[in-house]
XYZ file of C-alpha atoms in Angstrom:
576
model
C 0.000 0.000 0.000
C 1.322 3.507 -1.018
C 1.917 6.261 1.613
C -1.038 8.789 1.234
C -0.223 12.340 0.679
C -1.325 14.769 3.059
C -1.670 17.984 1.951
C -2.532 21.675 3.145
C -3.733 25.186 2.096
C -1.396 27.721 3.376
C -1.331 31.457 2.440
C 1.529 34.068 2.841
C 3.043 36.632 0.894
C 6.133 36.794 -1.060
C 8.802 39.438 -1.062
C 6.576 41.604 -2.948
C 3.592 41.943 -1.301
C 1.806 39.481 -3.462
C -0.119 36.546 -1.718
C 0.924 32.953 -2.258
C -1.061 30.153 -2.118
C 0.832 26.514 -1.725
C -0.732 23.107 -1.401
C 2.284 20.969 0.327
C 2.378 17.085 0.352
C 4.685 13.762 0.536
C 4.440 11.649 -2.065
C 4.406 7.627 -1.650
C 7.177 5.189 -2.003
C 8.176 5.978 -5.799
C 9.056 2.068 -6.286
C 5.315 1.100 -5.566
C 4.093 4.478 -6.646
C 5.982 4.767 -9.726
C 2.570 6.140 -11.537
C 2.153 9.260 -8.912
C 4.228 11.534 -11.254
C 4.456 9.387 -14.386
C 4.253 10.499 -18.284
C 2.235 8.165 -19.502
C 2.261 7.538 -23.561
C -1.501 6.358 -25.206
C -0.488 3.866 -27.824
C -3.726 3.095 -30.276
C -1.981 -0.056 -31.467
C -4.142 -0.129 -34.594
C -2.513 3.217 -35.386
C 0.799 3.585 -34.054
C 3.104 1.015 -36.345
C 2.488 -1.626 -38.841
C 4.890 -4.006 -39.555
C 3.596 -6.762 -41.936
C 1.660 -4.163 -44.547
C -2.014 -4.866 -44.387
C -2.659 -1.055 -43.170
C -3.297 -2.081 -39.564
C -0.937 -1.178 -36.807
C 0.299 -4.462 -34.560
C 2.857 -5.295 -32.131
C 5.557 -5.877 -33.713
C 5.477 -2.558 -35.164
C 5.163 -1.078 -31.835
C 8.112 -3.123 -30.137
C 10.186 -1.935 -33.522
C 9.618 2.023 -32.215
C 10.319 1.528 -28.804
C 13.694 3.468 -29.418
C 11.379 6.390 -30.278
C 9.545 5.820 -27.035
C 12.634 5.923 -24.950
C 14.050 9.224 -26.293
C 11.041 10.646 -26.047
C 11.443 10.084 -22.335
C 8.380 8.796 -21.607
C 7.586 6.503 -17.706
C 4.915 4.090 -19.382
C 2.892 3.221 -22.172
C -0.877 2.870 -22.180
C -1.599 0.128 -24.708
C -5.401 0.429 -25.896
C -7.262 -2.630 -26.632
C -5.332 -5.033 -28.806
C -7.640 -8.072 -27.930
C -9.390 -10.379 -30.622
C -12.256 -8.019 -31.783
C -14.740 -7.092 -35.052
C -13.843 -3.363 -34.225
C -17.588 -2.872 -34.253
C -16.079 0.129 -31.541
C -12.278 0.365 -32.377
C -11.015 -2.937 -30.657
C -13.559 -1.867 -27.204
C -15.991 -4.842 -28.357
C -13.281 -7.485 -26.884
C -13.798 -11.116 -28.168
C -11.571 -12.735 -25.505
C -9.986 -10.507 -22.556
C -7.127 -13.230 -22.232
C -5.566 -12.890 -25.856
C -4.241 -11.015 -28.758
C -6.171 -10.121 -31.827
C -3.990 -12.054 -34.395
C -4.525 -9.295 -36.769
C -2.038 -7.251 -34.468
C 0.112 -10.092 -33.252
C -0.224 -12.595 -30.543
C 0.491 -13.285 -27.299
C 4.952 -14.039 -27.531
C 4.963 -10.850 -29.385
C 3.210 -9.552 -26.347
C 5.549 -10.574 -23.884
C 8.234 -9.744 -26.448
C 6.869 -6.327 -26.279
C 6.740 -6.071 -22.661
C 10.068 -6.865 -22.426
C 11.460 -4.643 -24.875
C 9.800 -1.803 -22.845
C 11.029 -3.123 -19.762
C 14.456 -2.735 -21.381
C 14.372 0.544 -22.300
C 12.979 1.259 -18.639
C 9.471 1.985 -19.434
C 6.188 0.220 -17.908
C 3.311 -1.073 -19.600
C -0.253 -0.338 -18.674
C -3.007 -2.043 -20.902
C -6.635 -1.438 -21.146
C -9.316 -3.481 -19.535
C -12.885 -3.238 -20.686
C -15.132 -4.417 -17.932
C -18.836 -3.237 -18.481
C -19.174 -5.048 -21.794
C -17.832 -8.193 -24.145
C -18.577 -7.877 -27.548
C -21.296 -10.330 -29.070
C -18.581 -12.849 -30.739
C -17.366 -13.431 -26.890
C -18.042 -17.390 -25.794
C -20.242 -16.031 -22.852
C -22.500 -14.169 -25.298
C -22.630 -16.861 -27.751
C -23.426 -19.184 -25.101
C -26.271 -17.107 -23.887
C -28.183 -16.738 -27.151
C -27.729 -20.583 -27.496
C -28.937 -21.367 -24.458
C -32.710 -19.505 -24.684
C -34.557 -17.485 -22.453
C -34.481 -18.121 -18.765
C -31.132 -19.479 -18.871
C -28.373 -19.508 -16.427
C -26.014 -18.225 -19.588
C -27.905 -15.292 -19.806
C -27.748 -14.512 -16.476
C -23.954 -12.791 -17.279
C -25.529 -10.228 -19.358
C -28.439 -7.810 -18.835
C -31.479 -9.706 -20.683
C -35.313 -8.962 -20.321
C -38.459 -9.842 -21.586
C -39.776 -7.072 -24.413
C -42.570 -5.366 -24.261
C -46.117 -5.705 -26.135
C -47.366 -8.467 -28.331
C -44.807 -11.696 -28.204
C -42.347 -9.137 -26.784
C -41.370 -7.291 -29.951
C -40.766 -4.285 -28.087
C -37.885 -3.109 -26.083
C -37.914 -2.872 -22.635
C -37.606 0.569 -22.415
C -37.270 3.580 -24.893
C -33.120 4.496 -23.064
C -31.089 5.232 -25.626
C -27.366 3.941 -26.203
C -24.143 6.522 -25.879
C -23.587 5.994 -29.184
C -26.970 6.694 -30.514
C -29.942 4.416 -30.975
C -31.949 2.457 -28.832
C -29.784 0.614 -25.892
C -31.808 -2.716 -26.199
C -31.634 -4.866 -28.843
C -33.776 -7.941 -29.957
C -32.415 -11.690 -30.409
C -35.456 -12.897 -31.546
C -37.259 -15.189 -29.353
C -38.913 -11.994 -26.914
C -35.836 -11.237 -24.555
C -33.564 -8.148 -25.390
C -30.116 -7.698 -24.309
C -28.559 -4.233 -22.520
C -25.989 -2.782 -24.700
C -25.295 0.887 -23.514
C -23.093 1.374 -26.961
C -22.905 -0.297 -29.471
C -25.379 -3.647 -30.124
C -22.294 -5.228 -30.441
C -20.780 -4.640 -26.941
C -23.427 -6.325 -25.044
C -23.190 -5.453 -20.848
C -22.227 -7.652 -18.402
C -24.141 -8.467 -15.191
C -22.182 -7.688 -12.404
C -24.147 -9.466 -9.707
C -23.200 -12.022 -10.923
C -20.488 -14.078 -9.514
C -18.953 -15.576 -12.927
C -18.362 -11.945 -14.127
C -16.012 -11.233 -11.335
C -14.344 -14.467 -10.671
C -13.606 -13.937 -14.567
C -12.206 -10.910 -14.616
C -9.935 -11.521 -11.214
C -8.253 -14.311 -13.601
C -7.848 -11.437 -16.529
C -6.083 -9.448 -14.630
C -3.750 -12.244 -12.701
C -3.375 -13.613 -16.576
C -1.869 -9.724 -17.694
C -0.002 -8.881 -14.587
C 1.769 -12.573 -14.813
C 2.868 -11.313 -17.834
C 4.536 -8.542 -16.401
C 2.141 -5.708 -16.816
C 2.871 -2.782 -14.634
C -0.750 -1.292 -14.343
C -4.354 -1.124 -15.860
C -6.669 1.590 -17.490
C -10.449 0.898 -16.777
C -12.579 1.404 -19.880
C -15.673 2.772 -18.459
C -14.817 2.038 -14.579
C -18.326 4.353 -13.621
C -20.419 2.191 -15.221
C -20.124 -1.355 -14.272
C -22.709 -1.642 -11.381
C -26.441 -0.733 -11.843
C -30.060 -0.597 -10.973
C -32.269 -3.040 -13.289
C -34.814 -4.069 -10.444
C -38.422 -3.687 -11.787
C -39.816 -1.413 -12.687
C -37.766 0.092 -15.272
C -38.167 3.833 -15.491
C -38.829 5.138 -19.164
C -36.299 7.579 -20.766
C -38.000 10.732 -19.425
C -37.870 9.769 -15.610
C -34.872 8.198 -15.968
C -33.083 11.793 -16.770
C -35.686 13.894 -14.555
C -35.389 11.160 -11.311
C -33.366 12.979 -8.883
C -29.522 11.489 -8.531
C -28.091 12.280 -5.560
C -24.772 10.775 -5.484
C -24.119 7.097 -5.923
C -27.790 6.477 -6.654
C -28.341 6.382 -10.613
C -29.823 3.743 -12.048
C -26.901 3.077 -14.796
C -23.294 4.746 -13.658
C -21.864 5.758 -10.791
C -23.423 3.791 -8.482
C -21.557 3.643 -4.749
C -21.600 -0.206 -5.105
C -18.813 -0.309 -7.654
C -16.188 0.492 -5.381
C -16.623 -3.041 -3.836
C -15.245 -4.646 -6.980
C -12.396 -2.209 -7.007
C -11.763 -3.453 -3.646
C -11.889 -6.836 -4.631
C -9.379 -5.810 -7.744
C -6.338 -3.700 -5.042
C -6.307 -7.494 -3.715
C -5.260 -8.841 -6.198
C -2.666 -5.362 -7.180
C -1.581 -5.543 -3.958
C -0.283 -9.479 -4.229
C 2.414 -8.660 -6.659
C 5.783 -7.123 -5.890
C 5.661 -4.222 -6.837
C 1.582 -3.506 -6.743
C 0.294 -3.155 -9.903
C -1.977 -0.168 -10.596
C -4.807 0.894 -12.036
C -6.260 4.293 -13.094
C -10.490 4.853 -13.921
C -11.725 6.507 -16.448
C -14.657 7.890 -14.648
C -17.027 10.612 -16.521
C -18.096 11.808 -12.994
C -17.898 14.730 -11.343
C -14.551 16.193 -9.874
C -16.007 15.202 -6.041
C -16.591 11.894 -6.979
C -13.665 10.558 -8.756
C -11.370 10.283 -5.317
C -13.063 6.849 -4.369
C -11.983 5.383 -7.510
C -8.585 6.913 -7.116
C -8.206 5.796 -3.204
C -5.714 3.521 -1.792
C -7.888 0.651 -1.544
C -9.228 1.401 -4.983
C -7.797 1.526 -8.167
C -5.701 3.989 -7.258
C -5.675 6.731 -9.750
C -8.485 8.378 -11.641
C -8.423 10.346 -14.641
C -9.097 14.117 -14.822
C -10.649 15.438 -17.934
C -11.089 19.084 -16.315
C -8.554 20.673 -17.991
C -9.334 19.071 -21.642
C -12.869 20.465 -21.700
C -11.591 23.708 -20.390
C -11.623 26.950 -22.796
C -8.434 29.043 -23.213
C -8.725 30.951 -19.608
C -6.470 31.526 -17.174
C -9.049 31.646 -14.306
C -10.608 28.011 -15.082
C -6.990 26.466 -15.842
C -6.325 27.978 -11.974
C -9.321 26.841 -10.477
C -9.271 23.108 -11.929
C -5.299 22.571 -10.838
C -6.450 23.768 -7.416
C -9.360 21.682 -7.097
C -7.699 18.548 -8.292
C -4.923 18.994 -6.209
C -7.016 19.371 -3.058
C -9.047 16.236 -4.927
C -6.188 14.229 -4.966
C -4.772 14.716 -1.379
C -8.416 13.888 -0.056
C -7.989 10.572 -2.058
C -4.702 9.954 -1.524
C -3.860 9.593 -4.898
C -1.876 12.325 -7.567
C -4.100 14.262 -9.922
C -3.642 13.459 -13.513
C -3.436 15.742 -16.664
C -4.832 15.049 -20.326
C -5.651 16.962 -23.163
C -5.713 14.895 -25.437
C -6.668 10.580 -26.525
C -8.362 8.372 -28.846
C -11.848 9.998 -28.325
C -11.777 13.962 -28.662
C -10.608 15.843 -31.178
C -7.047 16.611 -30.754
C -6.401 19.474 -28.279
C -3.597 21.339 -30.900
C -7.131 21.465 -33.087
C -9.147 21.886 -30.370
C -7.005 25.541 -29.505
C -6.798 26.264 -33.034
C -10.439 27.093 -32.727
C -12.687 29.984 -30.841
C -13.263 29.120 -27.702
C -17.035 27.781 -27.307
C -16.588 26.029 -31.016
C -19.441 23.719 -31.134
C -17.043 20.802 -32.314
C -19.557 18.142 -33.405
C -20.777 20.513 -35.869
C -17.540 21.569 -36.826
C -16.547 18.128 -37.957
C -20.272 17.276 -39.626
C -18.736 20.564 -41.834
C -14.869 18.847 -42.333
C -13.623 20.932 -40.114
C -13.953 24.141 -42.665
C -16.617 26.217 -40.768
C -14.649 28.401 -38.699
C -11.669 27.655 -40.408
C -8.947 26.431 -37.600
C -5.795 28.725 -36.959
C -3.529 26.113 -36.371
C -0.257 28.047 -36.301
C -2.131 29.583 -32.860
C -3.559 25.821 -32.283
C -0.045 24.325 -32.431
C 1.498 27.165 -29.794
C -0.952 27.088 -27.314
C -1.025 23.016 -27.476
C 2.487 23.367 -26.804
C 1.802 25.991 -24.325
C -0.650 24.077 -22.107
C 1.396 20.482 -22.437
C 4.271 23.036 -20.875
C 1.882 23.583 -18.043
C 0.561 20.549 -17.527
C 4.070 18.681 -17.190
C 5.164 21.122 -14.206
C 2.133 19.982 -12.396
C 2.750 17.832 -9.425
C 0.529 14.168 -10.981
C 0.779 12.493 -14.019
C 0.697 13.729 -17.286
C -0.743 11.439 -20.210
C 0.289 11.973 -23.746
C -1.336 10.450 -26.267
C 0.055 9.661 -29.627
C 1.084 11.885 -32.438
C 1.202 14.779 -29.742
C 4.464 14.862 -29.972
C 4.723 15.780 -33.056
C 1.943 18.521 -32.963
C -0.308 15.974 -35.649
C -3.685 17.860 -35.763
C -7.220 16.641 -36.411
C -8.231 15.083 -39.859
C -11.460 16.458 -39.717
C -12.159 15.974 -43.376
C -12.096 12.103 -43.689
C -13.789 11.033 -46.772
C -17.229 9.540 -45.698
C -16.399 6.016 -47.174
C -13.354 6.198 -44.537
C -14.924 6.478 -41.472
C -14.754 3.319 -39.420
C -16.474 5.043 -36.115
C -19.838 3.293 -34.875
C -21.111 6.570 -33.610
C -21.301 7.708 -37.418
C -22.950 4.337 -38.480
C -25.281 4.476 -35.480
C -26.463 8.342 -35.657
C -26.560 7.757 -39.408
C -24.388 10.644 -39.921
C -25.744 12.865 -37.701
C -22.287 12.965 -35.555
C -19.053 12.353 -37.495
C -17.652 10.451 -34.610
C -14.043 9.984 -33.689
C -11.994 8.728 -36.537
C -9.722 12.132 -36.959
C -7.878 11.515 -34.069
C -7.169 7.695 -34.991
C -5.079 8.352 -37.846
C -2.231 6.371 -38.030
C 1.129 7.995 -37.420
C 3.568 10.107 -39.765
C 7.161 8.037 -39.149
C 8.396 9.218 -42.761
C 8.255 12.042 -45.189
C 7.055 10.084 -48.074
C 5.677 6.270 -48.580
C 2.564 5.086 -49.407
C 1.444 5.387 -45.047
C 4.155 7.912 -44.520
C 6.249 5.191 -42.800
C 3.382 4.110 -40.722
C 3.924 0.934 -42.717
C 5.779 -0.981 -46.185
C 1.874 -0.727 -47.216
C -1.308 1.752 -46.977
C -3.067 2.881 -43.700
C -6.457 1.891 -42.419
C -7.187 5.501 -42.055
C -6.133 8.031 -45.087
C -3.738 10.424 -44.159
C -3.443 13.878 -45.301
C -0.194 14.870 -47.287
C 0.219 17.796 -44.468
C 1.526 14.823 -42.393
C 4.789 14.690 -44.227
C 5.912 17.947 -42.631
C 5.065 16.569 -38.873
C 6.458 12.974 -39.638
C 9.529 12.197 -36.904
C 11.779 11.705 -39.728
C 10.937 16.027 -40.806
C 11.216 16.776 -37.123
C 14.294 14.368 -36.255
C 16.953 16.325 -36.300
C 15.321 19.648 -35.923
C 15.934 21.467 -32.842
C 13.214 24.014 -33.223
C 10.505 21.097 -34.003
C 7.943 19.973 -31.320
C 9.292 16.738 -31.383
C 12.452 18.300 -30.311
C 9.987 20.263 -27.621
C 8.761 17.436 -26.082
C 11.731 15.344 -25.453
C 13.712 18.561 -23.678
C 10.461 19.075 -21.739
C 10.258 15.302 -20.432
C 14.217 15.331 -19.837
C 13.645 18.585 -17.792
C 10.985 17.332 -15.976
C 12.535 14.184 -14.989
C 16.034 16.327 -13.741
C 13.432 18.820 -11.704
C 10.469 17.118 -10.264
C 10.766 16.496 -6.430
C 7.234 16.000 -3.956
C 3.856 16.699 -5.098
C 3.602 20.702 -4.101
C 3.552 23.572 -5.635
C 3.304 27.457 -4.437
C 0.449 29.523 -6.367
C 1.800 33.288 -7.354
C -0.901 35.554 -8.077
C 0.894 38.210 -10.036
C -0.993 38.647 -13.269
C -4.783 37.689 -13.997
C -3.214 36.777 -17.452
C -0.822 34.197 -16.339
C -0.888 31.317 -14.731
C 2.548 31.042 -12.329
C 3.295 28.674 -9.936
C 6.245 27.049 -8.589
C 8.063 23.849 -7.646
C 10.158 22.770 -4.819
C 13.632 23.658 -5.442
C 12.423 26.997 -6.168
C 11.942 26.127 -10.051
C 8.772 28.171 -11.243
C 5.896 28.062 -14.908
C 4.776 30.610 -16.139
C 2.085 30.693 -19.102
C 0.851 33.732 -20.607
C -2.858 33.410 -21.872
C -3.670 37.147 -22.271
C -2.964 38.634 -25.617
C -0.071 41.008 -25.009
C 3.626 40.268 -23.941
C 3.951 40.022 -20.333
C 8.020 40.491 -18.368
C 9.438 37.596 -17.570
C 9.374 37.006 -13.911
C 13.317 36.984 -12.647
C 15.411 33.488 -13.276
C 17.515 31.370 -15.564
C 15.167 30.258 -18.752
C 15.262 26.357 -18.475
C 12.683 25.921 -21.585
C 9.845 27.785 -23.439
C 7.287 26.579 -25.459
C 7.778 29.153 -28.450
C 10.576 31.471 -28.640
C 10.815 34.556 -26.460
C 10.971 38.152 -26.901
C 13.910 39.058 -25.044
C 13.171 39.381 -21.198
C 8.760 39.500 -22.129
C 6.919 36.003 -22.377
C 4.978 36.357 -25.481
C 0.783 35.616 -25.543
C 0.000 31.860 -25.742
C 3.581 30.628 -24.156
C 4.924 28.949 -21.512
C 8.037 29.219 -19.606
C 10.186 27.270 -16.952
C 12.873 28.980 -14.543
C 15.286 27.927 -12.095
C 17.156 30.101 -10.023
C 20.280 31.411 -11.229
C 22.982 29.555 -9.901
C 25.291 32.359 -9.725
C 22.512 34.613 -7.985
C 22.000 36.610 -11.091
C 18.391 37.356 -11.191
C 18.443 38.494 -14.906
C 16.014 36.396 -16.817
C 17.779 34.148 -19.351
C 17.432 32.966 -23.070
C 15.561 29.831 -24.032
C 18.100 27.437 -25.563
C-alpha cells in the first residue's frame, strides 16, 4: 500500500507583497508508486506502427519504435485494446480478454513487447474493458444458445420485451452511441448494450463476471504488466430491479450521489476493492487508473488507496483558453487528490476527442460536433495559434505535481483530420447516428514516421485511415533532427521534468490575472501567458519555453520554466 499524501492550504506573501497560495504534500514510495508523477504515452496499437503491410498497426510494429519511445522520455505506455475483436467500436468490443487479436500479433509478441519496454525502462499499462464483451465473446454466444431463462444469460443484462410476443424493447433508453440501448435476439428477450449492439453489458451481480475478470487481470499482470486503465470504470454496477423507469424519468429522477440507475453507483467500489487485492499481491503492486465521466467530487473513491488507485481528470481538456478556469481546476484537483490519496492526472488529449492542438486552433465555445459534420472548414482552424498554445498548455501541464498522459502523435503537434472522406470512417457513432455525428476517426489516424511512402512510414503498405499529405511535414523523420521542431519540444520538456520534479507541491503566485505562475520545490517556477499582449518575464535562468521569447517579455499563448540562477544573477535568461 502507497503512503497517502497529506496535503494543506497555506497562504503568505512573497517578497513583494503578493499573496501565495501553496498546497504541500509527501508523495508515496516511488518504487510502488511509480505512476504518482508518471508520463504516460496512449499507444492506439491499430494506429501507431504496422509491420507486416495490411494497413493495420500491430505489435511488432510497436516493439520496432520503442527506441522512439525511450528518447522521447516517456515513464509508461498505455496500450489500448489489442484483444481479438470485429472493431464494431475500435477494438472496445473485446472477443476474448485473455488474448491477442492475431490481426495485431499474438500473445509471444506480447511478452516480447513487454520486455522490450522493460528494457528501455518503461512500464506497460493495458486497457481493460469491464462493463461489456462484444457479441462474438463465448459467454454471449453461449447465452443466445442457451434460450430465455437461462443460467447463460444470467452474465448479461437480458429482459423480456414489451407488447405483443415481446417485440418491443424494454424501455425507450437510448445507447451513448446513438440508438436504442436494447436490442432484440429474436425469441422476446432483449439484451442491454449501452453502446454499441455489439458490446453487449455484463451483469455484475453475478459471480462468474467477477471471478472472470480476477483471472484477466492475474493472466496480464503474470505477464509482467505494470498497471491497468479501466474502460468505463463508472459504469459497471447498476439498478435493473423492476420497474424500469422510461427515458424521461430516468433523466428527470433525482440522482443524488451514488444512486443512478446506470453509472456511478456507490456499489462499484466493492469490486475495485476486490481488484487492489489482487494489485496488492504482486511485488511491486500493480496499478490501475479509472476513467470515470463523474464529477470532480466523486472521482477520489476510484482513485483511493484501496481502490484503483488513480483516476483520470478530464477538467482541464474540456476547459476553454482561460487563465481563471486552468487555476481553479489545478487547485481543485490537487485538493481532490490529497483527499484521495492519490496524484491528480493531466490530459488533453486521446483516442476519443478531437485533438487538443485542433481543439485551440479554434474559438473558444466552437461547437465541435458541428464543426466536424462541416470537415472541419466552418470556422476555419488557426492552427499556427492551435499548435502554440497546445504546446503551451502540455508546458503547463508537465510542471504539475501528478501524471501527465500523452497520447500519440502529440508529440509531433499531428492535428485533427477532420475531413475524412465519408467512405473512410470506421467510427460506430457515425454508423449508429446515421451521420448525424461524425464520430471519432480524426484523431485515430495512423502515425507520420516518414516524409514520403505510401502510409508515410506508418507501414511498407497503406493505412487503415487516409492520411493527409500535411503529415509529411510533422512525420519524426521532418522533425528528427530539428531542434526548433515539437518533437524536439517534447523530449527537452520530459528530460527537464525528470532532472526537476521532487514531492507533489507547488506554491500559487498571483501576479498577473493573465498568467498562470506557480512554482516547484527547489524553487523552479511556470509561467504561461494566456492574455494577448507580452507580459516580463518574472526573474530566473530560462530552463525551456514553449515558443521562442521576446527578449526578457513572455509572449501571448507561451509557456516558460525557470530555475534560479545559480550564480545569484536574477536576470532572466534565453531559451536554448
Amino acid at each position: 500500500m502507497v503512503d497517502t499524501a497529506v496535503e494543506t492550504l497555506e497562504t503568505r506573501q512573497d517578497a513583494t507583497g503578493a499573496p501565495e497560495y501553496e498546497v504541500s504534500g509527501t508523495p508515496g514510495n516511488e518504487t510502488e508508486a511509480w505512476w504518482r508523477q508518471a508520463v504516460v504515452y496512449q499507444i492506439y496499437p491499430r494506429s501507431f506502427a504496422d509491420s507486416d503491410g495490411d494497413g493495420i498497426g500491430d505489435l511488432p510494429g510497436i516493439t520496432s519504435r520503442v527506441g522512439h519511445l525511450r528518447e522521447l522520455g516517456v515513464d509508461a505506455v498505455w496500450l489500448s485494446p489489442f484483444y481479438p475483436s470485429a472493431l464494431a467500436d475500435g477494438g472496445y468490443d473485446v472477443d476474448d480478454h485473455r488474448d491477442v487479436d492475431p490481426r495485431i500479433g499474438t500473445l509471444d509478441q506480447f511478452d516480447a513487447l513487454v520486455a522490450a519496454l522493460h528494457a528501455a525502462g518503461i512500464r506497460i499499462v493495458v486497457d481493460i474493458v469491464p462493463n461489456h464483451t462484444s457479441d462474438r465473446h463465448a459467454w454471449f454466444r453461449e447465452a443466445l444458445a442457451a434460450g430465455p431463462g437461462s443460467a447463460a444469460r444470467d452474465r448479461y443484462v437480458f429482459r423480456r420485451g414489451t407488447g405483443p410476443d415481446g417485440k418491443e424493447p424494454p424501455t425507450d433508453w437510448t445507447a451513448t452511441f446513438g440508438g436504442p440501448a436494447w436490442e432484440h435476439v429474436g425469441d422476446g428477450e432483449w439484451y442491454l448494450h449501452l453502446f454499441a449492439p455489439e458490446q453487449p453489458d455484463l451483469n455484475w451481480e453475478h459471480p462468474d463476471v467477477r471471478a472472470d475478470f480476477l483471472r484477466t487481470l492475474r493472466f496480464w499482470a503474470d505477464r509482467g504488466v505494470d498497471g491497468f486503465r479501466v474502460d468505463v470504470a463508472h459504469m459497471l454496477v447498476k439498478d435493473l430491479s423492476e420497474p424500469l423507469p422510461d427515458r424521461a424519468r430516468l433523466d428527470a429522477a433525482g440522482q443524488a450521489d451514488g444512486t443512478h440507475r446506470l453509472q456511478d453507483r456507490d456499489g462499484v467500489h466493492e469490486i475495485y476493492r476486490e481488484w487492489r487485492a489482487v494489485f496488492d499481491a504482486y511485488d511491486p503492486p500493480r496499478t490501475a487508473v479509472a476513467e470515470a465521466w463523474v464529477p470532480a467530487h466523486r472521482r477520489a473513491r476510484y482513485a483511493s488507496p484501496d481502490g484503483l488507485g488513480q483516476a483520470f481528470n478530464f477538467d482541464l481538456l474540456r476547459a476553454g483558453w482561460d487563465p481563471e478556469d486552468f487555476r481553479r481546476i489545478i487547485a481543485e484537483n490537487l485538493t481532490l487528490a490529497a483527499a484521495s490519496g492519490s496524484s491528480s492526472t493531466w490530459v488533453f488529449s486521446n483516442h476519443d476527442v478531437v485533438r487538443h492542438a485542433t481543439r485551440y486552433a479554434l474559438p473558444n465555445g466552437t461547437d465541435l460536433p458541428a464543426w466536424l459534420l462541416g470537415g472541419g472548414k466552418d470556422p476555419l482552424p488557426d492552427l499556427s495559434r492551435g499548435l502554440r498554445r497546445a504546446r503551451a498548455v502540455t508546458l503547463l501541464a508537465l510542471a504539475l505535481p501528478g501524471s501527465t498522459y500523452l497520447y500519440q502523435g502529440e508529440e509531433l503537434g499531428l492535428f485533427e483530420v477532420a475531413d475524412l472522406p465519408d467512405e473512410a470512417l470506421q467510427d460506430p457513432t457515425w454508423l449508429r447516428s446515421r451521420g448525424a455525428e461524425r464520430g471519432r476517426d480524426g484523431c485515430r489516424v495512423p502515425l507520420p514516421w516518414a516524409e514520403s511512402g505510401p502510409s508515410y512510414g506508418f507501414g511498407p503498405g497503406g493505412a487503415h485511415l487516409p492520411q493527409p499529405e500535411a503529415f509529411a511535414g510533422h512525420s519524426v523523420e521532418a522533425q528528427q533532427d530539428d531542434p526548433a521542431s515539437t518533437l524536439a519540444f517534447y523530449r527537452r520538456a520530459l528530460a527537464e521534468r525528470r532532472r526537476l520534479q521532487t514531492d507533489e507541491s507547488l506554491t500559487w503566485v498571483d501576479d498577473e490575472p493573465e498568467r498562470v505562475h506557480f512554482r516547484r520545490p527547489g524553487g523552479w517556477a511556470c509561467v504561461t501567458n494566456f492574455g494577448t499582449a507580452p507580459v516580463a518575464l518574472p526573474s530566473g535562468r530560462v530552463v525551456l519555453a514553449s515558443a521562442p521569447l521576446d527578449g526578457p517579455l513572455l509572449p501571448p499563448d507561451t509557456t516558460v520554466w525557470l530555475e534560479p540562477d545559480a550564480a545569484g544573477d536574477s536576470r532572466p535568461g534565453l531559451a536554448d
